Short mmCIF file of C-alpha atoms in Angstrom, two decimals:
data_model
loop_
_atom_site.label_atom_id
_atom_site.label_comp_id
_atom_site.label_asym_id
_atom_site.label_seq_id
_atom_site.Cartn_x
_atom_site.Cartn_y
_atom_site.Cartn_z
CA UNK A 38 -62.67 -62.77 60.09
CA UNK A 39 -60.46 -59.78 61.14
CA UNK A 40 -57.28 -62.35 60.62
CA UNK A 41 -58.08 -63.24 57.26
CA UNK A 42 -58.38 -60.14 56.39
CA UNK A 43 -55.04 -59.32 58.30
CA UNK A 44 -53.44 -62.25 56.59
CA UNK A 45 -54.84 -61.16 52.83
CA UNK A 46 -52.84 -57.46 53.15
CA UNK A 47 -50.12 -58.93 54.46
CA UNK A 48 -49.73 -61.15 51.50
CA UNK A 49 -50.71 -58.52 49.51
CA UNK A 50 -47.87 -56.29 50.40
CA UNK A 51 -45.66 -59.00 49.91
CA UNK A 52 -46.82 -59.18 46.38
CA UNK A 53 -46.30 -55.71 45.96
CA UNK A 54 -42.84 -55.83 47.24
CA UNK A 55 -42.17 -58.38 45.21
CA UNK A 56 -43.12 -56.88 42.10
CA UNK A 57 -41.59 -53.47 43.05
CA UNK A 58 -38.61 -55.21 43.63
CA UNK A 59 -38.51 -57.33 39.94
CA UNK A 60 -39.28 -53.70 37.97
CA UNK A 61 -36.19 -52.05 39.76
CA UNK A 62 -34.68 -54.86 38.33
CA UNK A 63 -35.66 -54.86 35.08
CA UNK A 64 -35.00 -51.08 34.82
CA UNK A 65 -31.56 -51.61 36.06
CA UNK A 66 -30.83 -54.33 33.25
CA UNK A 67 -32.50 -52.17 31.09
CA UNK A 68 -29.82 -48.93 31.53
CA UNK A 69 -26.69 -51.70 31.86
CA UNK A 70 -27.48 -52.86 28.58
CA UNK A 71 -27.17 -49.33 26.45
CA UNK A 72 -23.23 -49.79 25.47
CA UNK A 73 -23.14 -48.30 22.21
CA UNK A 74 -21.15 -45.05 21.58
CA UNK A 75 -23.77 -42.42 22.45
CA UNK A 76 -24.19 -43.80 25.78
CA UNK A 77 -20.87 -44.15 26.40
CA UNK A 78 -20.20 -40.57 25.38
CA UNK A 79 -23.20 -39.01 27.88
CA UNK A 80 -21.73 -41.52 30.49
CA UNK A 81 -18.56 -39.65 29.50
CA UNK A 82 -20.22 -36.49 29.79
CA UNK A 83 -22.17 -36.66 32.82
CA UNK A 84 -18.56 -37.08 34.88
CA UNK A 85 -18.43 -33.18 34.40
CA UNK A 86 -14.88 -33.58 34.61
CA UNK A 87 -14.30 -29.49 33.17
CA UNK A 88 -10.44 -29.00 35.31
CA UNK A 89 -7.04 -29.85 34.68
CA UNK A 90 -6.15 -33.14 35.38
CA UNK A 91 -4.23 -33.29 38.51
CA UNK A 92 -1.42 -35.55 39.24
CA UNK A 93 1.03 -35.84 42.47
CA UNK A 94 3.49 -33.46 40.56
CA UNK A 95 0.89 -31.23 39.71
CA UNK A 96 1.99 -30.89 36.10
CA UNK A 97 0.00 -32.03 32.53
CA UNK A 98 2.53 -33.31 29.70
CA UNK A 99 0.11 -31.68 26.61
CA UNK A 100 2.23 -33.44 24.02
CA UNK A 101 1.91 -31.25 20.28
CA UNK A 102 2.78 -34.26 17.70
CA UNK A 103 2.31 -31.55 14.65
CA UNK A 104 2.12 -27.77 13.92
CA UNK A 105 1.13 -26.27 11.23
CA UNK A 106 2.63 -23.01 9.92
CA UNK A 107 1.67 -20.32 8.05
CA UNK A 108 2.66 -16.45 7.11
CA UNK A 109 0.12 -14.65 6.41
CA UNK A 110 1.26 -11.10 6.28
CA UNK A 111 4.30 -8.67 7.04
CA UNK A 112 3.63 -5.25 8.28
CA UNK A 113 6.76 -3.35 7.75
CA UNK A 114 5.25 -0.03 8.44
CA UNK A 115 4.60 -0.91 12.56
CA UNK A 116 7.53 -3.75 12.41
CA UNK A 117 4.45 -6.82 12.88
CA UNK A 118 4.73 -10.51 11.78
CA UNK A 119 0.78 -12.08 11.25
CA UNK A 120 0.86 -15.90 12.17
CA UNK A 121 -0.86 -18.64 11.56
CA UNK A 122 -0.80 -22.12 13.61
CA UNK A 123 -3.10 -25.01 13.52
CA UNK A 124 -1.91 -27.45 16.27
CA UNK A 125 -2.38 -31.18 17.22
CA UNK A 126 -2.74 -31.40 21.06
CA UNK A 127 -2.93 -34.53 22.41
CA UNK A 128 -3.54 -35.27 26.35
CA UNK A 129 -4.06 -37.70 28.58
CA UNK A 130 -7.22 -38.13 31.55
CA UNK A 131 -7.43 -40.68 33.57
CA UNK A 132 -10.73 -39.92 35.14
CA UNK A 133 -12.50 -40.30 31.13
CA UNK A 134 -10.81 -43.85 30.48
CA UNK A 135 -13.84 -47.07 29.97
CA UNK A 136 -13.92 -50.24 30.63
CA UNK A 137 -13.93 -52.03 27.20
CA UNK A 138 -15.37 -55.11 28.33
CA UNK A 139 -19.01 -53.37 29.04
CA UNK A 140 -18.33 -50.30 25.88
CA UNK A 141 -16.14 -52.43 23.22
CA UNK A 142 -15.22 -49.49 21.70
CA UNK A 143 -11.66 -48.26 21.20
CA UNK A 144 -13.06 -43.88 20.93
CA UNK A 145 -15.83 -42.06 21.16
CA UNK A 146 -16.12 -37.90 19.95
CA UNK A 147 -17.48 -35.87 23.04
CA UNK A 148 -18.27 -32.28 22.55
CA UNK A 149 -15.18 -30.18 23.82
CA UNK A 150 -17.27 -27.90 25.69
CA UNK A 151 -17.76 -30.49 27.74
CA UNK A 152 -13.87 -31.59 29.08
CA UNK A 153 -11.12 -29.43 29.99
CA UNK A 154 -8.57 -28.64 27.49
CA UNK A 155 -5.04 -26.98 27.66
CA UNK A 156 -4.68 -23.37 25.79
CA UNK A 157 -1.82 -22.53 23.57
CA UNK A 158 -0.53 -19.44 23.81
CA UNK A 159 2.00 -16.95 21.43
CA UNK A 160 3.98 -15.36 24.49
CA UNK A 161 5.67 -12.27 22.12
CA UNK A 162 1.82 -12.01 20.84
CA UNK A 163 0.02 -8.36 20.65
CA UNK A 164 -3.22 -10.15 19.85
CA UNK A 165 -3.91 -14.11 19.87
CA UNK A 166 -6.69 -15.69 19.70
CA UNK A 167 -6.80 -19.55 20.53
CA UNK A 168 -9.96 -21.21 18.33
CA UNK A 169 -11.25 -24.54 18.46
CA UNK A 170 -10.96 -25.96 14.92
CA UNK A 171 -14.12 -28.36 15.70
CA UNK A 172 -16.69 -28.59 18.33
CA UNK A 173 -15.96 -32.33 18.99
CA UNK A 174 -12.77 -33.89 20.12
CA UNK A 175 -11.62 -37.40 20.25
CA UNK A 176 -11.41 -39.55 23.42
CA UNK A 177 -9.67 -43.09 23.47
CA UNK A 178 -10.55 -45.94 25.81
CA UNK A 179 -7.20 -45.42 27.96
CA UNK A 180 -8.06 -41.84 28.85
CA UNK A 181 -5.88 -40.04 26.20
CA UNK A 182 -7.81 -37.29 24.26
CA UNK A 183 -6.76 -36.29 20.99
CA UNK A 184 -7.58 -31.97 19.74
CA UNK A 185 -6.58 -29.57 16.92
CA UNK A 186 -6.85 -25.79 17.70
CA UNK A 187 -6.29 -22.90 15.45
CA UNK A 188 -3.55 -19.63 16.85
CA UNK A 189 -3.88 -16.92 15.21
CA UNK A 190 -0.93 -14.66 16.31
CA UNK A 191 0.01 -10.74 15.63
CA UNK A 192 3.85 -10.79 16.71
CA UNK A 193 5.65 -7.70 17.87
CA UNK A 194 8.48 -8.61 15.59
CA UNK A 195 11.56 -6.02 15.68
CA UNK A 196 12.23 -6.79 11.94
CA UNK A 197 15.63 -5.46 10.36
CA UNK A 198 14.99 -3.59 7.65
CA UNK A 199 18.21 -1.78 7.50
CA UNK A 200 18.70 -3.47 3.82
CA UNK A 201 15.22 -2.62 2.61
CA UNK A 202 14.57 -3.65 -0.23
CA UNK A 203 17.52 -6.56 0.23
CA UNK A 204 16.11 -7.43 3.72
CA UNK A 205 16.17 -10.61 5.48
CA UNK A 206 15.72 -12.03 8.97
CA UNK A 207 14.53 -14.46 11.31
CA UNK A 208 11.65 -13.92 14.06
CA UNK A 209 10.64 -15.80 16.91
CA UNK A 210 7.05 -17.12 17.86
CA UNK A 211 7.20 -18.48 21.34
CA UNK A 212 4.45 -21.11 21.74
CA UNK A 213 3.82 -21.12 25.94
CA UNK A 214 0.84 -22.52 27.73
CA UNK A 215 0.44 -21.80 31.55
CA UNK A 216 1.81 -22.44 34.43
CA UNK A 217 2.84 -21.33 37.65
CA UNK A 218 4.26 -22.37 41.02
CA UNK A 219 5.47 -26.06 39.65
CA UNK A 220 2.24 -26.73 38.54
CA UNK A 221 0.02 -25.92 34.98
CA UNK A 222 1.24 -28.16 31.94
CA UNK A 223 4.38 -28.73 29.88
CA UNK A 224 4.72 -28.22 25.92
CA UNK A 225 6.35 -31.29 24.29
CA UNK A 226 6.89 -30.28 20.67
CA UNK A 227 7.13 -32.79 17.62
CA UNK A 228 6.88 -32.13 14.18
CA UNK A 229 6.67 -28.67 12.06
CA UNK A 230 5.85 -28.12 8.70
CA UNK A 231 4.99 -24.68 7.20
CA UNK A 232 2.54 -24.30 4.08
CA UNK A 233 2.20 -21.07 1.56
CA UNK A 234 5.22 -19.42 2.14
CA UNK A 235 4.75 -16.38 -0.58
CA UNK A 236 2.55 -13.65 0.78
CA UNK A 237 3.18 -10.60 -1.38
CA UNK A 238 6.68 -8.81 -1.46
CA UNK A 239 7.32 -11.14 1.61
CA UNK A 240 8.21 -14.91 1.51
CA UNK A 241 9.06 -17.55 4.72
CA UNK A 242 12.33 -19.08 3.70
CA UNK A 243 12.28 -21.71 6.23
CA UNK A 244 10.67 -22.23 10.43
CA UNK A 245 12.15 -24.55 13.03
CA UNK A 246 11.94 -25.69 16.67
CA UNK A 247 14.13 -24.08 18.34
CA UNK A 248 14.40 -23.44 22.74
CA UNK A 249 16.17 -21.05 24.82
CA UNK A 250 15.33 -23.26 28.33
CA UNK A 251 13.60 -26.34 28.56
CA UNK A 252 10.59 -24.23 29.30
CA UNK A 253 11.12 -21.51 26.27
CA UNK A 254 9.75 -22.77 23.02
CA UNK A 255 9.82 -20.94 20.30
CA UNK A 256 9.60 -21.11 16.03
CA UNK A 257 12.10 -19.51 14.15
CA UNK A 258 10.75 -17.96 11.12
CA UNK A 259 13.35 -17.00 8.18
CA UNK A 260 11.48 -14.44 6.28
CA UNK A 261 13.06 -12.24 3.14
CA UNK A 262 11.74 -9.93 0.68
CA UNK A 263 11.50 -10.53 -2.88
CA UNK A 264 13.00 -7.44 -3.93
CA UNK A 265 11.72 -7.05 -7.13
CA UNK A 266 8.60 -5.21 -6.73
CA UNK A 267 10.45 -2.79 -4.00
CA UNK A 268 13.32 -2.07 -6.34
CA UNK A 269 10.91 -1.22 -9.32
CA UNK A 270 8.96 1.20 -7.71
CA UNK A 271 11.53 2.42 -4.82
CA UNK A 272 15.00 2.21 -5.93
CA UNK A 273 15.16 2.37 -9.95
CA UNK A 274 13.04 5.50 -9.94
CA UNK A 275 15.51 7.76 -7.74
CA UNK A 276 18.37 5.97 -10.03
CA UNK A 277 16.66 7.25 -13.51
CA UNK A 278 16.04 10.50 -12.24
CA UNK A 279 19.72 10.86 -10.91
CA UNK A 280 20.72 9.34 -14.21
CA UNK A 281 18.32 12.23 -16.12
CA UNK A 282 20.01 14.70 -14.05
CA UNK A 283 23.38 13.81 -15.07
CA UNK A 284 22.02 13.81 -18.63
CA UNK A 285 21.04 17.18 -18.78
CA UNK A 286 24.53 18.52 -18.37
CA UNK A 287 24.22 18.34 -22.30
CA UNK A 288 21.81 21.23 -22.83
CA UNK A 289 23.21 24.33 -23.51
CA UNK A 290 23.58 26.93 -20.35
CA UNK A 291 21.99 29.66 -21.96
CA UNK A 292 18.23 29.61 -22.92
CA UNK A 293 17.33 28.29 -19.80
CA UNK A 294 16.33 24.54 -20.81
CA UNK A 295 18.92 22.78 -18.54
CA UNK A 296 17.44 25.69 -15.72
CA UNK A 297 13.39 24.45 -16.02
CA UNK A 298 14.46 20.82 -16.60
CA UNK A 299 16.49 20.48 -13.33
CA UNK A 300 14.21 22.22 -11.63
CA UNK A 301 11.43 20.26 -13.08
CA UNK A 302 13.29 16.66 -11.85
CA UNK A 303 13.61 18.24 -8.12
CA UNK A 304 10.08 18.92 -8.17
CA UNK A 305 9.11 15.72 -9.73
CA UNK A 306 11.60 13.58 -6.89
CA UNK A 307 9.92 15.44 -3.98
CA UNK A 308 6.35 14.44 -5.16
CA UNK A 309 7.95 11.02 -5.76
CA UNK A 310 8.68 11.07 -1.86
CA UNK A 311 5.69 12.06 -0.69
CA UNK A 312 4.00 9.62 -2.74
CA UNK A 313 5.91 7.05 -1.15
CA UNK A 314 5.86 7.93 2.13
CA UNK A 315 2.99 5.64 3.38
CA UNK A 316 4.96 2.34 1.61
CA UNK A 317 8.20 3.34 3.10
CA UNK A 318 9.02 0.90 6.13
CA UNK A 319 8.65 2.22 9.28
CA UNK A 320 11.34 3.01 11.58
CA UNK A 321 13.71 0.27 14.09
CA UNK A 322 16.61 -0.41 15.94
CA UNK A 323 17.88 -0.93 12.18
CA UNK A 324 16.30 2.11 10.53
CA UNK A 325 16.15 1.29 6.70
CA UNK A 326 19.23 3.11 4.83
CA UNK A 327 17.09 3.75 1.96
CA UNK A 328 15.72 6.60 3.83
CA UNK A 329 19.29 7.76 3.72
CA UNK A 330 19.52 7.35 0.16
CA UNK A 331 16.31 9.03 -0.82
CA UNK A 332 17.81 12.23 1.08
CA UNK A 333 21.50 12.19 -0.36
CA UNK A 334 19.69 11.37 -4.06
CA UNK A 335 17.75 14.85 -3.02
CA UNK A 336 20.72 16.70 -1.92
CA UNK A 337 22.74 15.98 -5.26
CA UNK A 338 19.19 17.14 -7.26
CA UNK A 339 19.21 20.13 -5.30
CA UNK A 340 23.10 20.56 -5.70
CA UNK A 341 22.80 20.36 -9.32
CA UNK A 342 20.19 22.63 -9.99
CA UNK A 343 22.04 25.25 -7.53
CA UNK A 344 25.09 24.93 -9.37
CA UNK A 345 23.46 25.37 -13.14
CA UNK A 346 21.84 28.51 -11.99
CA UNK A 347 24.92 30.20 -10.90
CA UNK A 348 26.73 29.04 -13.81
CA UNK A 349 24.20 30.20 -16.11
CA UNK A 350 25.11 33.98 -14.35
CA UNK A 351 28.47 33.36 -14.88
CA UNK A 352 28.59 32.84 -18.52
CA UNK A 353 26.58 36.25 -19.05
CA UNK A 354 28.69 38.10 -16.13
CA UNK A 355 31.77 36.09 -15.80
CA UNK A 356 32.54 36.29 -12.10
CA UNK A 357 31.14 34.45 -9.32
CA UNK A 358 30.75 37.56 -7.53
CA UNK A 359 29.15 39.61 -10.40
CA UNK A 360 25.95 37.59 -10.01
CA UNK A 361 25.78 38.75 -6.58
CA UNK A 362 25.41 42.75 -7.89
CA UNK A 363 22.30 44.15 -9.09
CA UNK A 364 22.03 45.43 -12.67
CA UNK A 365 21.22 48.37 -11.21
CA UNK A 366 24.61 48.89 -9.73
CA UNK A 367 26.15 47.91 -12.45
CA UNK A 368 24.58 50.39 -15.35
CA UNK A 369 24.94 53.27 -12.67
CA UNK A 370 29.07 52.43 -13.10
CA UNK A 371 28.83 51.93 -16.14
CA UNK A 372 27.04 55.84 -16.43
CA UNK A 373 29.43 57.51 -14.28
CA UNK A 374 32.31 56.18 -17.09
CA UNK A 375 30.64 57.02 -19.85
CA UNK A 376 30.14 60.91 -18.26
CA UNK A 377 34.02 61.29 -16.89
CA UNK A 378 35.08 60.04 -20.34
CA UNK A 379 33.09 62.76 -21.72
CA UNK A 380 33.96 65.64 -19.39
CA UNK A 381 37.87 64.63 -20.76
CA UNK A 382 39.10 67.33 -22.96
CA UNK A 383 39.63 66.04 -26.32
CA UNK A 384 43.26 66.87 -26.75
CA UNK A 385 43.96 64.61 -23.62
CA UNK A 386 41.92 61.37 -25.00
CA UNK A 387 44.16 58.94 -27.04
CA UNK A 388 43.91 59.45 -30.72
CA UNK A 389 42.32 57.32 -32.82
CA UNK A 390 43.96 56.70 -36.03
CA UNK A 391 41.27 57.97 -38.75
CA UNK A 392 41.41 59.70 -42.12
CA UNK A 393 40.69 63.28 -41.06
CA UNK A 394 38.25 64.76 -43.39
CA UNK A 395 37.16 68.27 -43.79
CA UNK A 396 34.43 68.92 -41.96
CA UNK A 397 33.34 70.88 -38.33
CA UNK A 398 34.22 69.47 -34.94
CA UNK A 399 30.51 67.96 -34.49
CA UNK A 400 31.25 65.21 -37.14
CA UNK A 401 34.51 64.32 -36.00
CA UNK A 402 33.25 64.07 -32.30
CA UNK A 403 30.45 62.12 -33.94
CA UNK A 404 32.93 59.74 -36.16
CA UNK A 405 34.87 59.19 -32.79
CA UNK A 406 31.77 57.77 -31.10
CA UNK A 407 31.10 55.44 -33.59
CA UNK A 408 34.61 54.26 -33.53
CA UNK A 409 34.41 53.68 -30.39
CA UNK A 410 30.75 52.20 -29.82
CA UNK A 411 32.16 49.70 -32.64
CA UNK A 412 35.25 49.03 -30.14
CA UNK A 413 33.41 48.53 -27.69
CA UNK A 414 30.90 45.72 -29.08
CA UNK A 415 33.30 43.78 -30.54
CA UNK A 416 35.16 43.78 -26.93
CA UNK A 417 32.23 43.00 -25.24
CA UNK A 418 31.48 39.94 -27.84
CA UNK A 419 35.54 38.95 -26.56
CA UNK A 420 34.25 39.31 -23.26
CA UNK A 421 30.95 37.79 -23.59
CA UNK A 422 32.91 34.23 -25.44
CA UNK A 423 35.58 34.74 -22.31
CA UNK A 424 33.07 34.42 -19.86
CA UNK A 425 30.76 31.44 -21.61
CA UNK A 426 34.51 29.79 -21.72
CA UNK A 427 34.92 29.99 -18.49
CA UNK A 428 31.15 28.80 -17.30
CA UNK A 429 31.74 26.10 -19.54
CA UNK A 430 35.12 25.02 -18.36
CA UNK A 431 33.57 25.07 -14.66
CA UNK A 432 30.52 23.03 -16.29
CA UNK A 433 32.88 20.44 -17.71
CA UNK A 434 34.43 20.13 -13.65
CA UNK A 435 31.40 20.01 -11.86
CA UNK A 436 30.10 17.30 -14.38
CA UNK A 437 32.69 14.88 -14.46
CA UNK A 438 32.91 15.47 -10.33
CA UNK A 439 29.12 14.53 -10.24
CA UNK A 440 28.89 11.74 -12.39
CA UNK A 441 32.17 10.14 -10.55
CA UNK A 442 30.90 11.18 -7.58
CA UNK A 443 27.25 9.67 -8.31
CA UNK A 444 28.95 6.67 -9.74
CA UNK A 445 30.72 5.14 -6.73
CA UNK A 446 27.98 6.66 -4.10
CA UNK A 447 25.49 4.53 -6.08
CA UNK A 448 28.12 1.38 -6.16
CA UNK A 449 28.89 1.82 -2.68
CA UNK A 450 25.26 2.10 -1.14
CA UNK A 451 24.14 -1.00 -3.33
CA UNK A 452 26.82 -2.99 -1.41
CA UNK A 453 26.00 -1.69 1.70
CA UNK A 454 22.13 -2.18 1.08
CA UNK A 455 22.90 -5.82 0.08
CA UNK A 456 26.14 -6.98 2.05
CA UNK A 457 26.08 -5.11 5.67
CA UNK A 458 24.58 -6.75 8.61
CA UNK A 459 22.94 -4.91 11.55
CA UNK A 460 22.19 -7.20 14.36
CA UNK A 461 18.61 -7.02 16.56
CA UNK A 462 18.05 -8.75 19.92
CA UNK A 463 14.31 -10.75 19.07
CA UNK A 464 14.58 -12.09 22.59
CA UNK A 465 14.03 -9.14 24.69
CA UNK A 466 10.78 -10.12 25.66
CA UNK A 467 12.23 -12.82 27.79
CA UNK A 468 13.83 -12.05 30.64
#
């Protein structure tokens, strides 16, 4: 009895065994046969493969088969060029390659938190940020993984702006990823193409490849300014008012309407200024010559209005150095004549040729100082037209020196603004 029972568990177990043994089985078949694209993707995923890929040389090839560039803004005021780059990175892994004879599929997306991927990075940057343009990537069947990132770059560029608002030059963005010691990865750059290049009084003429050492990439950017809007609101202006200033040589000197209206433009160019101040570029290597201009425009305001107000003195005094006196000074002379001539005797005076009539000594000393008072008027009328003569005459000089004198300054600094060349390094970031 006790051996049938033996042999009944024994066969038992066997059974179990057995049937243990045809369910692993079955499960195994069961996982084998999932092929489609999700399971090859969390097959893909559970390698955890999140490092570089390493080789013998210990260096990735992260090949870049297209960039895309854009401008987006110029800051002229702190000399800063705003990028922006959406790259096609494409890599290869050997460790996420499939067979395709168990997943018959050619690619498969995988999340790219999920893989390791190279970083692009702006090397004369102040601030870049590197962003994913898609939370999937692609993934091919031979191990080669295919990306597009976004670079948004703020480059430290040392723009000239020495021929503000006739500016032009060319900027660097060095495009770098890491590496170290021999190992890291290597950029291998392929096509460029920029899009929008008109961003408001700045436009990107042209961008290229372009490499210092086989490890120093770099796009050129051409940029320029369309110098309308700048000359409009910069340039013409201090141009008018010099050309008002010159105009008013035409009012009269006396009155005092030339007086208020120079002084009136001086005042009106120095709000202009300070107006401007916060749209003026900012200071470089090349330091913008309008700056330059703005203060000689002043100077030859100032000049002007300096120059009517002492001739305005010297057509009612007639001497440069009368207008230094004081009236006072002048009418106490002018008292101290008047008594001497008085305290003459009147037999030593010269004699004034007048029909004597009969009459007491008061009315003939009165009839002499009417004579004389008369005399006296019409000389200082002579006098008077002498002196507005000569104001004028020096009017007339000053004039035609200042309007030949503003001429060719203003000929002169438009050449200079739109001919000369002042060079900046761009590479000194490198060294």
């Amino acid at each position: 009895m006790l051996s049938q029972t033996l042999r009944f568990c024994s066969h038992s177990q066997e059974k179990a065994i057995l049937l243990l043994g045809l369910l692993t089985a079955g499960l195994g078949h069961v996982e084998s046969s999932c092929t489609n694209r999700r399971c090859l993707a969390e097959m893909l995923i559970s390698k955890n493969y999140s490092s570089q890929p390493q080789y013998e040389n210990c260096t990735q090839i992260i090949f870049v088969p297209f960039i895309e560039y854009q401008t987006l803004s110029v800051d002229t005021k702190n000399l800063r060029l705003i990028s922006r780059l959406q790259a096609t990175i494409v890599w290869r892994d050997p460790e996420l390659k499939w067979n395709t004879s168990v997943y018959k599929y050619d690619e498969v997306v995988l999340p790219v938190s999920k893989v390791w991927t190279p970083e692009i990075r702006v090397t004369n940057g102040i601030v870049t940020t590197m962003q994913h343009s898609s939370h999937d990537l692609l993934a091919f069947s031979n191990g080669t993984l295919r990306h597009t990132v976004i670079i948004n770059a703020e480059v430290n560029c040392e723009v000239n702006l020495f021929n503000f608002p006739f500016a032009a030059d060319e900027c660097p963005v060095a495009i770098q990823t890491w590496a170290a010691g021999g190992c890291g990865t290597e950029l291998v750059l392929g096509d460029l193409r920029m899009v929008d290049g008109n961003h408001g009084d700045w436009k990107t003429d042209y961008v290229d490849f372009r490499k210092q050492r086989d490890d120093r990439n770099y796009i050129i950017v051409a940029l320029s300014i369309r110098y309308v809007n700048p000359f409009i609101t910069l340039l013409l202006p201090s141009i008018l008012i010099v050309l008002a200033d010159v105009v008013s040589f035409a009012l009269p000197l006396g009155g005092g309407e030339r007086n208020s209206f120079k002084v009136t433009l001086v005042l009106s160019f120095t709000m202009f200024l300070i107006i401007l101040n916060d749209q003026l570029p900012g200071d470089s290597q090349c330091s913008p010559i309008i700056r330059i201009h703005f203060c000689i425009c002043l100077v030859l305001l100032v000049l002007s209005m300096l120059v009517s107000l002492v001739l305005t003195r010297v057509a009612k005094d007639g001497s440069l150095i009368s207008c230094c006196w004081s009236k006072r000074s002048m009418r106490k002379k002018a008292g101290n004549k008047e008594e001497k001539e008085d305290e003459v005797p009147t037999e030593a005076k010269p004699d004034i040729s007048v029909v004597q009539l009969n009459g007491s000594e008061e009315d003939k000393h009165m009839l002499r100082k009417v004579v004389k008072f008369l005399e006296a008027f019409e000389a200082k009328d002579l006098e008077c037209e002498r002196h507005q003569m000569f104001a004028n005459t020096l009017d007339k000089i000053f004039f035609w020196f200042y309007f030949i004198f503003g001429t060719l300054y203003f000929c002169t600094m438009t050449y200079v603004m739109i001919k000369h060349t002042c060079k900046v390094n761009h590479f000194d970031f490198w060294y």
